[in-house]
CSV table of C-alpha atoms in Angstrom, one decimal:
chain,number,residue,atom,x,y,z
A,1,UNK,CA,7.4,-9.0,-2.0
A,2,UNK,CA,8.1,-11.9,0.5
A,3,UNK,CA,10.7,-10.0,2.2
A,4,UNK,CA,8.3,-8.3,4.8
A,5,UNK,CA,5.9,-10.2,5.4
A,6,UNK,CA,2.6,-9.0,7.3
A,7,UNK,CA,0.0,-11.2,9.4
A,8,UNK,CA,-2.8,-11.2,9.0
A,9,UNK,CA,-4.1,-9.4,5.7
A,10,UNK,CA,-7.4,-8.8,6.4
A,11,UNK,CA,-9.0,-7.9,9.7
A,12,UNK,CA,-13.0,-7.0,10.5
A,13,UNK,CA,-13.2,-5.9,14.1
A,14,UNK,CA,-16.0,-5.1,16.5
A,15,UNK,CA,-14.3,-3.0,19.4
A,16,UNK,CA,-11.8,-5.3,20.0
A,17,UNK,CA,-8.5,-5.6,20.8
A,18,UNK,CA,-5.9,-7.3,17.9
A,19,UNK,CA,-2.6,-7.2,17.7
A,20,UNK,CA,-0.9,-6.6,14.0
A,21,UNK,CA,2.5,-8.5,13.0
A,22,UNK,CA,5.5,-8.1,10.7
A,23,UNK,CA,8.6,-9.4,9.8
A,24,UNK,CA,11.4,-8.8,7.8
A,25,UNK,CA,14.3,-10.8,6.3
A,26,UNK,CA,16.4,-7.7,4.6
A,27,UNK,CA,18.5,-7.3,7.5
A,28,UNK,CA,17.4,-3.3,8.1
A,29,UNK,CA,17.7,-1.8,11.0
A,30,UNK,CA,15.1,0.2,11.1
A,31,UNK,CA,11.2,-0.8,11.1
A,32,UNK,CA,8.0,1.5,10.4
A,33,UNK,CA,4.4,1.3,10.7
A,34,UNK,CA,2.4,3.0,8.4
A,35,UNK,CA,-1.3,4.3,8.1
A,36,UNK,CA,-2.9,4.9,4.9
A,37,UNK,CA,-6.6,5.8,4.8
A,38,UNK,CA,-9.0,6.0,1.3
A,39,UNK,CA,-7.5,8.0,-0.9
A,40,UNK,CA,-4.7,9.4,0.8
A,41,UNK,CA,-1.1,8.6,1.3
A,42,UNK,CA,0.9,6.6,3.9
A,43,UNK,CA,1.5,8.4,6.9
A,44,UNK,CA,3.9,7.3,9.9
A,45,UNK,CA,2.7,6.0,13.0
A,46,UNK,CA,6.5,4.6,14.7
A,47,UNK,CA,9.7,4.1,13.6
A,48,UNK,CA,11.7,1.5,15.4
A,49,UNK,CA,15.3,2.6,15.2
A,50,UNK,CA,18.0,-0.3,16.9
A,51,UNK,CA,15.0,-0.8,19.2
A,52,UNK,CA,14.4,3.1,19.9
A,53,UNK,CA,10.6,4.3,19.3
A,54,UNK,CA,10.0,7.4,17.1
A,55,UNK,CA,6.4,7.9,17.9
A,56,UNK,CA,3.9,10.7,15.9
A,57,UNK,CA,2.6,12.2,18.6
A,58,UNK,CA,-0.8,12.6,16.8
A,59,UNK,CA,-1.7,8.4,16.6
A,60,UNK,CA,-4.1,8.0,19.5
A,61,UNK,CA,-2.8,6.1,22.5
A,62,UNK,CA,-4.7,2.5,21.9
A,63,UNK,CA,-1.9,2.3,19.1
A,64,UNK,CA,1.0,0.3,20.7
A,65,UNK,CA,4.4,-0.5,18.4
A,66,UNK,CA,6.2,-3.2,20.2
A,67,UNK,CA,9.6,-4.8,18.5
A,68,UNK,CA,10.5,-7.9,19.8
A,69,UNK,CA,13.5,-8.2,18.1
A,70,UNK,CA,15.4,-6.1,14.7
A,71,UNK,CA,13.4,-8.9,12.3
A,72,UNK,CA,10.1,-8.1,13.9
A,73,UNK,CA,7.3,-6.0,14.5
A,74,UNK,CA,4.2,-5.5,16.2
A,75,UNK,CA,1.1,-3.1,16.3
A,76,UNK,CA,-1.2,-3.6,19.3
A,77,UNK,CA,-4.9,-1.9,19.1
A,78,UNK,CA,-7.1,-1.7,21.9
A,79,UNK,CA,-10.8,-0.9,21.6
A,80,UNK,CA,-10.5,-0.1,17.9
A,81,UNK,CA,-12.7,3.0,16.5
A,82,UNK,CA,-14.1,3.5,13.2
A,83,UNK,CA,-11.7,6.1,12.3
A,84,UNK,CA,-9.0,3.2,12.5
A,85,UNK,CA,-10.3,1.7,9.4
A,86,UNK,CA,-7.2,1.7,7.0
A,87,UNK,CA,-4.6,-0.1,5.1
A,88,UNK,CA,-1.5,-0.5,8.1
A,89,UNK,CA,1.7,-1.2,5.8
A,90,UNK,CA,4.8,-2.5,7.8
A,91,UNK,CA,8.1,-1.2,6.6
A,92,UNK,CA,12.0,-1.3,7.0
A,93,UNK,CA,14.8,0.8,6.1
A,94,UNK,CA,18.6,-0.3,6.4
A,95,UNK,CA,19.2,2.1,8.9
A,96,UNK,CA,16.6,4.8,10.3
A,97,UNK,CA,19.3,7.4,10.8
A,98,UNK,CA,20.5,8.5,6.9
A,99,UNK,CA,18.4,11.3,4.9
A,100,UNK,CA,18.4,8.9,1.7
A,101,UNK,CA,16.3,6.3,3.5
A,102,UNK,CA,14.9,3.8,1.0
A,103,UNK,CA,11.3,2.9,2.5
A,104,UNK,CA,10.6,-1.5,2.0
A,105,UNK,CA,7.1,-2.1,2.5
A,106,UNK,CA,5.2,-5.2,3.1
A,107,UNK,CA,1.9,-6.1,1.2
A,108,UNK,CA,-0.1,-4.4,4.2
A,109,UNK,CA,-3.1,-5.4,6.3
A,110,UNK,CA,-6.7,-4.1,5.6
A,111,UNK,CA,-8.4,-3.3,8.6
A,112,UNK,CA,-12.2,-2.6,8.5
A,113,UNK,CA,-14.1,-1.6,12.2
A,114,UNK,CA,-17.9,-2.4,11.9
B,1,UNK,CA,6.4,21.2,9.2
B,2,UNK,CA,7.2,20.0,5.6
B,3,UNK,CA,4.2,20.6,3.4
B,4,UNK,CA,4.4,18.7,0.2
B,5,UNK,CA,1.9,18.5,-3.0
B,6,UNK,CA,1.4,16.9,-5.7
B,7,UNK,CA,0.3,17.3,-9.2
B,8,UNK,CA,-2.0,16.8,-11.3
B,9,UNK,CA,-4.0,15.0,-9.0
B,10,UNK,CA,-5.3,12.6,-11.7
B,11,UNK,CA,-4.1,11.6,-15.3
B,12,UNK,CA,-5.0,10.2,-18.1
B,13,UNK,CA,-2.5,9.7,-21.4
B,14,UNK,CA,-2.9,7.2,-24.0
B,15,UNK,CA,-0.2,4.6,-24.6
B,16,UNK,CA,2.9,5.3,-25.8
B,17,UNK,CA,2.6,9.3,-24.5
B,18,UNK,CA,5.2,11.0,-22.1
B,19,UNK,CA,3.8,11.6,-18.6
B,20,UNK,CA,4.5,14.4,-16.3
B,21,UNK,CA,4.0,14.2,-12.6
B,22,UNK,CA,5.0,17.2,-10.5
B,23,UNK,CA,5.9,17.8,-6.8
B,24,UNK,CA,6.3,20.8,-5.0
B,25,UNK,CA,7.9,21.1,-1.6
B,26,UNK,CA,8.3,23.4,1.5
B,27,UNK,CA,11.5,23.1,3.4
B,28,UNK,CA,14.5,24.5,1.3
B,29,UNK,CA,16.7,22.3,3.7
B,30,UNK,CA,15.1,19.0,1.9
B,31,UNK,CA,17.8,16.7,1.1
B,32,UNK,CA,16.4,13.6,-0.9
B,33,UNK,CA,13.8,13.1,-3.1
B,34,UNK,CA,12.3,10.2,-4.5
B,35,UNK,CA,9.2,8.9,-6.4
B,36,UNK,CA,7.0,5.5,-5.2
B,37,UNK,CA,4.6,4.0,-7.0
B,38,UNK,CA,1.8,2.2,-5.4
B,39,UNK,CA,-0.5,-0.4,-7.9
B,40,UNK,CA,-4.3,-0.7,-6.5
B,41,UNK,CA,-4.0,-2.9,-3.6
B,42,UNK,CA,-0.7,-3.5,-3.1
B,43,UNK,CA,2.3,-1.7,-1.4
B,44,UNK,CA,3.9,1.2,-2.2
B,45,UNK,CA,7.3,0.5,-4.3
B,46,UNK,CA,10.4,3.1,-4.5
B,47,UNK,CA,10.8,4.3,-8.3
B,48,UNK,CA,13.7,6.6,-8.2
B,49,UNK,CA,15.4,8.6,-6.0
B,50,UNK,CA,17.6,11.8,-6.4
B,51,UNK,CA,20.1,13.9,-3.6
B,52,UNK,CA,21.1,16.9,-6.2
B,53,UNK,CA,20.1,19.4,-8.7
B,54,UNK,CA,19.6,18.2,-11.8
B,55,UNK,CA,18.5,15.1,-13.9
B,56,UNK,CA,18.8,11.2,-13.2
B,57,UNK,CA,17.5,8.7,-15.9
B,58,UNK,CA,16.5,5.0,-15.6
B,59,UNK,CA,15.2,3.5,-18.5
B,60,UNK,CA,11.9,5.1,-19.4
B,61,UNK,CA,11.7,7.3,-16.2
B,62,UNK,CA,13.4,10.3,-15.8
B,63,UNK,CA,13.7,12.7,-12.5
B,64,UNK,CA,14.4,16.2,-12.2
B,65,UNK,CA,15.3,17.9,-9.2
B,66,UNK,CA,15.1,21.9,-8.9
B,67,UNK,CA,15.7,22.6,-5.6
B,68,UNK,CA,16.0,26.5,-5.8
B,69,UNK,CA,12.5,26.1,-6.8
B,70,UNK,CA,11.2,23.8,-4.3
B,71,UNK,CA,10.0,21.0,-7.4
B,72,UNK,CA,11.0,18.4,-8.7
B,73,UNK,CA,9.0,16.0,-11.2
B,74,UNK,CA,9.1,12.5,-12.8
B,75,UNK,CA,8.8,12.0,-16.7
B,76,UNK,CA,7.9,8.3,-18.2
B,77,UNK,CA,9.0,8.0,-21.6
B,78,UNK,CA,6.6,5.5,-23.7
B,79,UNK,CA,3.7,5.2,-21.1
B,80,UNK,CA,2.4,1.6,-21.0
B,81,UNK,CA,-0.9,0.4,-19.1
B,82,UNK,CA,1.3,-1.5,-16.6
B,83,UNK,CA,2.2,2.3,-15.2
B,84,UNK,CA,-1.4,3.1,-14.0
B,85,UNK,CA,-0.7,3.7,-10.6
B,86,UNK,CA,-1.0,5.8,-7.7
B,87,UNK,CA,2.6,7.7,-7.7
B,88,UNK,CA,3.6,9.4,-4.5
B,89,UNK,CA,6.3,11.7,-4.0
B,90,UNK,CA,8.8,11.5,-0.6
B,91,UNK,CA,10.8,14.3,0.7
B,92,UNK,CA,13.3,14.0,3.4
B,93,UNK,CA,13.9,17.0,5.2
B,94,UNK,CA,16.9,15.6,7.2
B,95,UNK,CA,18.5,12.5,8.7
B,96,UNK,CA,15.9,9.4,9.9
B,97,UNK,CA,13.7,7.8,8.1
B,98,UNK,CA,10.8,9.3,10.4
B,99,UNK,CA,11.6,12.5,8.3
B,100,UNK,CA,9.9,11.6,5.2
B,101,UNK,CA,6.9,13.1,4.0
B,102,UNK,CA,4.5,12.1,1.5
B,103,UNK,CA,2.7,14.0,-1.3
B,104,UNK,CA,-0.8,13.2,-1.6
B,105,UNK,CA,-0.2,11.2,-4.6
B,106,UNK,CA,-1.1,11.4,-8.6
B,107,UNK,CA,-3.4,8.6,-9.7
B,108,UNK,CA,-2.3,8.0,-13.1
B,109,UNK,CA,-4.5,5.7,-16.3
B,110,UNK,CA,-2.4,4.4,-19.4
B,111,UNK,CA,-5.2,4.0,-22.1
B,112,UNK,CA,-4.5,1.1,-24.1
């Protein structure tokens, strides 16, 4: 899928800070980042909605969803813990606001803190 | 909150079998239901999706929606290797895309 595409696709991290990008050339609306740990399934993080954050209120506060633009998408970590190790899948739907939702994701980026 | 599960959570048919995945949910006011599959190491990808009670077919996959009872399933006719996968179930328990959950998923093997 070269539709969304995600930068960069693997990431080994100290405690830094990194910043995690996405684009998307499907024309949707809406944008989503996603958290999947080992074994268990994607869970949301932020929705970008027309440039309105959705936010679940349980992803720690050195997550920060930026989106410079509808096409783009961005996922700044500060001081990264060892918890944060996961696959982060960007995603996009064509509009954010409709039940039947069709979820786009990109190829995701592996993140591993030593 | 919207629980949802999923079953079995692993599987294992030989090729050519019909495979059963099931999905239970919560919220009675759920209002779409799809199936994604996810390969090993790559992205999740929707499958199917369904809005009402009943049956929707494409191809080898089939989806049945029971709402009264809070399941619905997926069914792959003629299982073939290619189909081991992780398969996740999504409900939608209103408007926005924020409101979909995902089950935990069903790992499923296609013995050759």
């Amino acid at each position: 899928n070269t539709k969304i595409t995600q930068s960069p696709r693997y990431l080994i991290l100290g405690r830094a800070n990194k910043s995690l990008e996405c684009e998307q050339h499907l024309g949707h609306n809406a944008m989503y980042w996603y958290k999947q740990s080992a074994e268990k399934p994607p869970e949301l993080m932020f929705l970008y909605n027309l440039k309105q954050l959705i936010r679940n209120e349980t992803v720690p506060s050195r997550f920060i969803p930026e989106c410079p633009d509808s096409s783009k998408l961005l996922l700044h970590i500060s001081a990264v813990d060892p918890e944060d190790s996961a696959v982060y899948f960007c995603a996009s739907s064509l509009s954010g606001t409709d039940s039947n939702e069709r979820l786009f994701f990109g190829h995701g980026t592996k993140l591993s803190v030593l | 909150q919207q629980k949802v599960q999923q079953s079995p959570e692993s599987l294992i048919v030989p090729e050519g079998a019909m495979t059963s995945l099931n999905c239970t949910f919560s919220d009675s006011a759920s209002q779409y239901f799809a199936w994604y599959r996810q390969h090993s190491g790559k992205a999740p990808k929707a499958l199917m999706s369904i809005f009402s009670n009943g049956e929707k077919e494409e191809g080898r996959f089939t989806i049945h929606l029971n709402k009264a009872s809070l399941h619905f399933s997926l069914h792959i006719r003629d299982s073939q290797p290619s189909d081991s996968a992780l398969y996740l179930c999504a409900v939608s328990s209103g408007t926005g895309g924020y409101k979909v959950v995902f089950g935990s998923g069903t790992r499923l093997l296609v013995s050759p």
